[in-house]
Every structure is written in C-alpha cells, then in structure tokens.
Amino acid sequence: MKPTAQQPRFYKFRKYQVPQYIKDALDALKPPDDITVSQWAEQYRQLSRKESNLQGAWRNSVTPYLVGIMDEFNNWETERIVVVKPTQVGGTEVELNALGYLIDQDPAPTLIVYPNDEIAESTSANRIMSMLESPRLKRHFLKNASSKKELQFTTDMYIALTGAGSAADLSSKPIRYLFLDE
C-alpha cells in the first residue's frame, strides 16, 4: 500500500529509553576523534591565568612553529621526538597539549621525567592540574584518587611524574608513553 498525502510515510514510535549502562558501553566503543594534537589543542585546550599571560583558548597561530612538533606525535611511524630548543619557547606546552590529547583520545599509562622531584611536583600542581580543570579533561580525571606525582583517570590511564635522580621510580612503572622534560 502506497502512502497517500494524508498518510505519513514514517510513523512515530514511542522512543525507547536507553539505560545508562548501555550509554556507557557505547561511549567506550566510540572511536577517538580523527584529529591531530594541534587540532585537539585548538578545539579543547584552555589556558588559565596560572599557565599563561594569554589566557583563554589555545591558538596555534600564536606559536605556529610548535604545530609540526605536536602533529608529529600522531605519526604512527615515529617512535621518538627530540626537541632541541631554547628555554621559554613553548616546549612544555607541546608536552601539555600531547598529554591532553592522550587523556582525551588515546589513553595509556604515561611517565613524565623532570630533572628532580621538586620540579615534577611543581609542574603537576601549577601546570598539569590547571589544565585538567578544563571541561573536556575534567570528566576523565579522578581527583580524589590522584596525588601530585601520580594522576589517575577513568580510563586505563595514569600519569606518573618523577625526578630523574630516582632509579626506583623510573624502573617500576609499565608505560606506553614517556616524556623527558629538560
């Protein structure tokens, strides 16, 4: 029977209410966005007054020389990225953008090594924790289960921060990603 002008082609059915456990399962199965680290930073990274004098949305146009470094992180053939640079040109921001991308798009255990434990704790408290306050990352962060030197997330991810002087801290963590900062 063909629909007539009076008969709608499609009929409205009562909408089925999907239980939360099914929504959670579907969210877990959803593939990550097909974006690079620099694109992720432009869309989701928010700089606070604590992090930068240019607070607000991250803009690649401010530091265009960092885009290539960030996007190399998405090249599956690359195993190591070495950045030789002067101080205060955005190297740590590249690291933070890559961390944000990992937390949101490709979670995996990560270790960040700083010259000493004091710098690790300071960077965690003043830079990383501030970045984790953004709405996009806050939903993944388990603040109550975290410490300054080990950040826990809802996914199978943690970020361990340590100083280079502790061989025990460096050897006891199974990781996928390693960042060495200055």
PDB file of C-alpha atoms in Angstrom:
ATOM      1  CA  MET A   1       0.000   0.000   0.000  1.00  0.00           C
ATOM      2  CA  LYS A   2       1.487   3.330  -1.050  1.00  0.00           C
ATOM      3  CA  PRO A   3       1.283   6.243   1.369  1.00  0.00           C
ATOM      4  CA  THR A   4      -1.105   8.962   0.334  1.00  0.00           C
ATOM      5  CA  ALA A   5      -0.891  12.656   1.091  1.00  0.00           C
ATOM      6  CA  GLN A   6      -2.914  12.053   4.242  1.00  0.00           C
ATOM      7  CA  GLN A   7      -0.814   9.093   5.371  1.00  0.00           C
ATOM      8  CA  PRO A   8       2.700   9.840   6.622  1.00  0.00           C
ATOM      9  CA  ARG A   9       5.454   7.762   5.149  1.00  0.00           C
ATOM     10  CA  PHE A  10       7.009   7.124   8.542  1.00  0.00           C
ATOM     11  CA  TYR A  11       5.168   6.507  11.741  1.00  0.00           C
ATOM     12  CA  LYS A  12       6.234   7.856  15.102  1.00  0.00           C
ATOM     13  CA  PHE A  13       7.030   5.212  17.627  1.00  0.00           C
ATOM     14  CA  ARG A  14       7.490   5.591  21.320  1.00  0.00           C
ATOM     15  CA  LYS A  15      11.166   6.318  21.980  1.00  0.00           C
ATOM     16  CA  TYR A  16      12.988   3.647  23.930  1.00  0.00           C
ATOM     17  CA  GLN A  17      14.841   4.950  26.946  1.00  0.00           C
ATOM     18  CA  VAL A  18      18.390   3.606  26.798  1.00  0.00           C
ATOM     19  CA  PRO A  19      19.743   2.554  30.207  1.00  0.00           C
ATOM     20  CA  GLN A  20      22.902   4.280  31.429  1.00  0.00           C
ATOM     21  CA  TYR A  21      24.992   1.094  31.231  1.00  0.00           C
ATOM     22  CA  ILE A  22      24.267   0.847  27.503  1.00  0.00           C
ATOM     23  CA  LYS A  23      25.148   4.526  27.002  1.00  0.00           C
ATOM     24  CA  ASP A  24      28.410   3.934  28.883  1.00  0.00           C
ATOM     25  CA  ALA A  25      29.214   0.887  26.748  1.00  0.00           C
ATOM     26  CA  LEU A  26      28.529   2.814  23.543  1.00  0.00           C
ATOM     27  CA  ASP A  27      30.725   5.698  24.734  1.00  0.00           C
ATOM     28  CA  ALA A  28      33.532   3.228  25.466  1.00  0.00           C
ATOM     29  CA  LEU A  29      33.260   1.745  21.977  1.00  0.00           C
ATOM     30  CA  LYS A  30      33.174   5.103  20.211  1.00  0.00           C
ATOM     31  CA  PRO A  31      36.415   5.625  18.307  1.00  0.00           C
ATOM     32  CA  PRO A  32      38.502   8.692  19.121  1.00  0.00           C
ATOM     33  CA  ASP A  33      38.156  11.803  17.003  1.00  0.00           C
ATOM     34  CA  ASP A  34      40.297  11.744  13.859  1.00  0.00           C
ATOM     35  CA  ILE A  35      42.298  14.848  14.800  1.00  0.00           C
ATOM     36  CA  THR A  36      45.920  15.722  15.440  1.00  0.00           C
ATOM     37  CA  VAL A  37      47.389  17.023  18.680  1.00  0.00           C
ATOM     38  CA  SER A  38      47.457  20.602  17.337  1.00  0.00           C
ATOM     39  CA  GLN A  39      43.819  20.352  16.213  1.00  0.00           C
ATOM     40  CA  TRP A  40      42.854  18.936  19.609  1.00  0.00           C
ATOM     41  CA  ALA A  41      44.656  21.816  21.333  1.00  0.00           C
ATOM     42  CA  GLU A  42      42.831  24.426  19.206  1.00  0.00           C
ATOM     43  CA  GLN A  43      39.464  22.839  19.922  1.00  0.00           C
ATOM     44  CA  TYR A  44      39.766  21.928  23.597  1.00  0.00           C
ATOM     45  CA  ARG A  45      42.800  23.402  25.395  1.00  0.00           C
ATOM     46  CA  GLN A  46      42.076  26.328  27.660  1.00  0.00           C
ATOM     47  CA  LEU A  47      44.935  28.333  29.164  1.00  0.00           C
ATOM     48  CA  SER A  48      44.361  29.719  32.641  1.00  0.00           C
ATOM     49  CA  ARG A  49      45.972  32.828  34.098  1.00  0.00           C
ATOM     50  CA  LYS A  50      48.158  30.462  36.129  1.00  0.00           C
ATOM     51  CA  GLU A  51      49.533  28.868  32.942  1.00  0.00           C
ATOM     52  CA  SER A  52      49.922  31.823  30.618  1.00  0.00           C
ATOM     53  CA  ASN A  53      49.541  35.566  30.275  1.00  0.00           C
ATOM     54  CA  LEU A  54      47.447  34.761  27.161  1.00  0.00           C
ATOM     55  CA  GLN A  55      44.565  33.103  28.976  1.00  0.00           C
ATOM     56  CA  GLY A  56      41.690  31.570  27.066  1.00  0.00           C
ATOM     57  CA  ALA A  57      41.585  29.195  24.137  1.00  0.00           C
ATOM     58  CA  TRP A  58      44.864  27.796  22.795  1.00  0.00           C
ATOM     59  CA  ARG A  59      45.672  29.261  19.373  1.00  0.00           C
ATOM     60  CA  ASN A  60      48.229  27.632  17.087  1.00  0.00           C
ATOM     61  CA  SER A  61      48.630  30.959  15.284  1.00  0.00           C
ATOM     62  CA  VAL A  62      50.408  32.379  18.357  1.00  0.00           C
ATOM     63  CA  THR A  63      53.170  29.746  18.136  1.00  0.00           C
ATOM     64  CA  PRO A  64      52.958  28.255  14.629  1.00  0.00           C
ATOM     65  CA  TYR A  65      56.426  26.696  14.957  1.00  0.00           C
ATOM     66  CA  LEU A  66      55.008  24.238  17.548  1.00  0.00           C
ATOM     67  CA  VAL A  67      52.336  22.773  15.228  1.00  0.00           C
ATOM     68  CA  GLY A  68      54.724  20.452  13.377  1.00  0.00           C
ATOM     69  CA  ILE A  69      56.168  19.143  16.640  1.00  0.00           C
ATOM     70  CA  MET A  70      52.708  18.467  18.058  1.00  0.00           C
ATOM     71  CA  ASP A  71      51.465  16.790  14.886  1.00  0.00           C
ATOM     72  CA  GLU A  72      54.500  14.508  14.678  1.00  0.00           C
ATOM     73  CA  PHE A  73      53.060  12.881  17.784  1.00  0.00           C
ATOM     74  CA  ASN A  74      50.281  11.450  15.550  1.00  0.00           C
ATOM     75  CA  ASN A  75      52.687   9.913  13.022  1.00  0.00           C
ATOM     76  CA  TRP A  76      52.495   6.174  13.676  1.00  0.00           C
ATOM     77  CA  GLU A  77      55.983   5.652  12.209  1.00  0.00           C
ATOM     78  CA  THR A  78      57.584   7.989  14.763  1.00  0.00           C
ATOM     79  CA  GLU A  79      58.917   6.381  17.922  1.00  0.00           C
ATOM     80  CA  ARG A  80      60.908   9.296  19.317  1.00  0.00           C
ATOM     81  CA  ILE A  81      60.526  13.061  19.091  1.00  0.00           C
ATOM     82  CA  VAL A  82      63.502  15.137  20.191  1.00  0.00           C
ATOM     83  CA  VAL A  83      63.059  18.889  20.502  1.00  0.00           C
ATOM     84  CA  VAL A  84      66.233  20.957  20.758  1.00  0.00           C
ATOM     85  CA  LYS A  85      65.189  24.442  21.735  1.00  0.00           C
ATOM     86  CA  PRO A  86      65.986  27.442  23.901  1.00  0.00           C
ATOM     87  CA  THR A  87      64.044  27.969  27.114  1.00  0.00           C
ATOM     88  CA  GLN A  88      60.607  29.558  27.267  1.00  0.00           C
ATOM     89  CA  VAL A  89      59.537  28.932  23.646  1.00  0.00           C
ATOM     90  CA  GLY A  90      56.659  26.514  24.310  1.00  0.00           C
ATOM     91  CA  GLY A  91      58.253  23.105  24.732  1.00  0.00           C
ATOM     92  CA  THR A  92      56.306  22.328  27.894  1.00  0.00           C
ATOM     93  CA  GLU A  93      53.112  23.500  26.186  1.00  0.00           C
ATOM     94  CA  VAL A  94      53.723  20.924  23.437  1.00  0.00           C
ATOM     95  CA  GLU A  95      54.028  18.316  26.171  1.00  0.00           C
ATOM     96  CA  LEU A  96      50.846  19.512  27.903  1.00  0.00           C
ATOM     97  CA  ASN A  97      48.888  19.540  24.632  1.00  0.00           C
ATOM     98  CA  ALA A  98      50.085  15.995  23.898  1.00  0.00           C
ATOM     99  CA  LEU A  99      49.066  14.913  27.426  1.00  0.00           C
ATOM    100  CA  GLY A 100      45.618  16.454  26.992  1.00  0.00           C
ATOM    101  CA  TYR A 101      45.255  14.681  23.661  1.00  0.00           C
ATOM    102  CA  LEU A 102      46.293  11.353  25.233  1.00  0.00           C
ATOM    103  CA  ILE A 103      43.893  11.702  28.147  1.00  0.00           C
ATOM    104  CA  ASP A 104      41.003  12.518  25.828  1.00  0.00           C
ATOM    105  CA  GLN A 105      41.763  10.496  22.672  1.00  0.00           C
ATOM    106  CA  ASP A 106      44.340   7.739  23.262  1.00  0.00           C
ATOM    107  CA  PRO A 107      44.651   6.961  26.994  1.00  0.00           C
ATOM    108  CA  ALA A 108      47.605   4.861  28.111  1.00  0.00           C
ATOM    109  CA  PRO A 109      49.989   4.763  31.086  1.00  0.00           C
ATOM    110  CA  THR A 110      52.428   7.679  30.837  1.00  0.00           C
ATOM    111  CA  LEU A 111      55.600   8.686  32.664  1.00  0.00           C
ATOM    112  CA  ILE A 112      56.999  12.214  32.728  1.00  0.00           C
ATOM    113  CA  VAL A 113      60.558  12.659  33.962  1.00  0.00           C
ATOM    114  CA  TYR A 114      61.821  16.021  35.192  1.00  0.00           C
ATOM    115  CA  PRO A 115      65.329  16.928  36.420  1.00  0.00           C
ATOM    116  CA  ASN A 116      64.240  16.458  40.055  1.00  0.00           C
ATOM    117  CA  ASP A 117      61.191  15.652  42.187  1.00  0.00           C
ATOM    118  CA  GLU A 118      60.588  19.273  43.184  1.00  0.00           C
ATOM    119  CA  ILE A 119      60.138  20.344  39.555  1.00  0.00           C
ATOM    120  CA  ALA A 120      57.860  17.334  38.968  1.00  0.00           C
ATOM    121  CA  GLU A 121      55.629  18.296  41.907  1.00  0.00           C
ATOM    122  CA  SER A 122      55.611  21.977  40.963  1.00  0.00           C
ATOM    123  CA  THR A 123      54.715  21.269  37.335  1.00  0.00           C
ATOM    124  CA  SER A 124      51.978  18.886  38.421  1.00  0.00           C
ATOM    125  CA  ALA A 125      50.437  21.358  40.868  1.00  0.00           C
ATOM    126  CA  ASN A 126      50.793  24.513  38.783  1.00  0.00           C
ATOM    127  CA  ARG A 127      50.501  23.430  35.157  1.00  0.00           C
ATOM    128  CA  ILE A 128      49.029  19.957  34.736  1.00  0.00           C
ATOM    129  CA  MET A 129      46.338  20.234  37.433  1.00  0.00           C
ATOM    130  CA  SER A 130      45.322  23.589  35.987  1.00  0.00           C
ATOM    131  CA  MET A 131      44.972  22.039  32.520  1.00  0.00           C
ATOM    132  CA  LEU A 132      42.861  19.203  33.968  1.00  0.00           C
ATOM    133  CA  GLU A 133      40.262  21.729  35.142  1.00  0.00           C
ATOM    134  CA  SER A 134      39.058  22.208  31.548  1.00  0.00           C
ATOM    135  CA  PRO A 135      35.626  20.641  30.887  1.00  0.00           C
ATOM    136  CA  ARG A 136      36.983  18.276  28.237  1.00  0.00           C
ATOM    137  CA  LEU A 137      39.598  16.738  30.585  1.00  0.00           C
ATOM    138  CA  LYS A 138      37.826  17.137  33.920  1.00  0.00           C
ATOM    139  CA  ARG A 139      35.383  14.356  33.051  1.00  0.00           C
ATOM    140  CA  HIS A 140      38.284  11.854  32.809  1.00  0.00           C
ATOM    141  CA  PHE A 141      40.266  12.985  35.872  1.00  0.00           C
ATOM    142  CA  LEU A 142      39.884  11.175  39.218  1.00  0.00           C
ATOM    143  CA  LYS A 143      40.998  13.957  41.531  1.00  0.00           C
ATOM    144  CA  ASN A 144      40.345  12.090  44.805  1.00  0.00           C
ATOM    145  CA  ALA A 145      42.337   9.041  43.663  1.00  0.00           C
ATOM    146  CA  SER A 146      45.303  11.155  42.496  1.00  0.00           C
ATOM    147  CA  SER A 147      48.345  12.658  44.133  1.00  0.00           C
ATOM    148  CA  LYS A 148      50.734  15.338  42.865  1.00  0.00           C
ATOM    149  CA  LYS A 149      53.054  12.720  41.427  1.00  0.00           C
ATOM    150  CA  GLU A 150      50.503  10.183  40.172  1.00  0.00           C
ATOM    151  CA  LEU A 151      47.378  11.320  38.363  1.00  0.00           C
ATOM    152  CA  GLN A 152      44.579   8.790  37.867  1.00  0.00           C
ATOM    153  CA  PHE A 153      41.932   8.812  35.144  1.00  0.00           C
ATOM    154  CA  THR A 154      38.660   6.987  34.423  1.00  0.00           C
ATOM    155  CA  THR A 155      40.231   5.181  31.503  1.00  0.00           C
ATOM    156  CA  ASP A 156      43.174   2.788  31.712  1.00  0.00           C
ATOM    157  CA  MET A 157      45.486   5.743  32.123  1.00  0.00           C
ATOM    158  CA  TYR A 158      47.636   7.224  34.798  1.00  0.00           C
ATOM    159  CA  ILE A 159      50.345   9.845  34.571  1.00  0.00           C
ATOM    160  CA  ALA A 160      53.332   9.309  36.844  1.00  0.00           C
ATOM    161  CA  LEU A 161      55.698  12.235  37.411  1.00  0.00           C
ATOM    162  CA  THR A 162      59.163  11.760  38.843  1.00  0.00           C
ATOM    163  CA  GLY A 163      62.628  13.216  39.052  1.00  0.00           C
ATOM    164  CA  ALA A 164      65.489  11.780  37.025  1.00  0.00           C
ATOM    165  CA  GLY A 165      67.507  11.020  40.168  1.00  0.00           C
ATOM    166  CA  SER A 166      65.345   8.126  41.356  1.00  0.00           C
ATOM    167  CA  ALA A 167      66.190   4.887  39.569  1.00  0.00           C
ATOM    168  CA  ALA A 168      63.470   3.024  41.505  1.00  0.00           C
ATOM    169  CA  ASP A 169      60.744   5.430  40.348  1.00  0.00           C
ATOM    170  CA  LEU A 170      61.943   5.176  36.761  1.00  0.00           C
ATOM    171  CA  SER A 171      62.066   1.391  36.611  1.00  0.00           C
ATOM    172  CA  SER A 172      58.895   0.342  38.395  1.00  0.00           C
ATOM    173  CA  LYS A 173      56.222   1.692  36.049  1.00  0.00           C
ATOM    174  CA  PRO A 174      54.799  -0.071  32.989  1.00  0.00           C
ATOM    175  CA  ILE A 175      54.176   2.715  30.461  1.00  0.00           C
ATOM    176  CA  ARG A 176      53.337   3.343  26.839  1.00  0.00           C
ATOM    177  CA  TYR A 177      54.385   6.991  26.657  1.00  0.00           C
ATOM    178  CA  LEU A 178      57.486   8.641  28.084  1.00  0.00           C
ATOM    179  CA  PHE A 179      58.128  12.376  28.236  1.00  0.00           C
ATOM    180  CA  LEU A 180      61.523  13.736  29.296  1.00  0.00           C
ATOM    181  CA  ASP A 181      61.344  17.421  30.127  1.00  0.00           C
ATOM    182  CA  GLU A 182      64.553  19.486  30.264  1.00  0.00           C
TER     183      GLU A 182
END
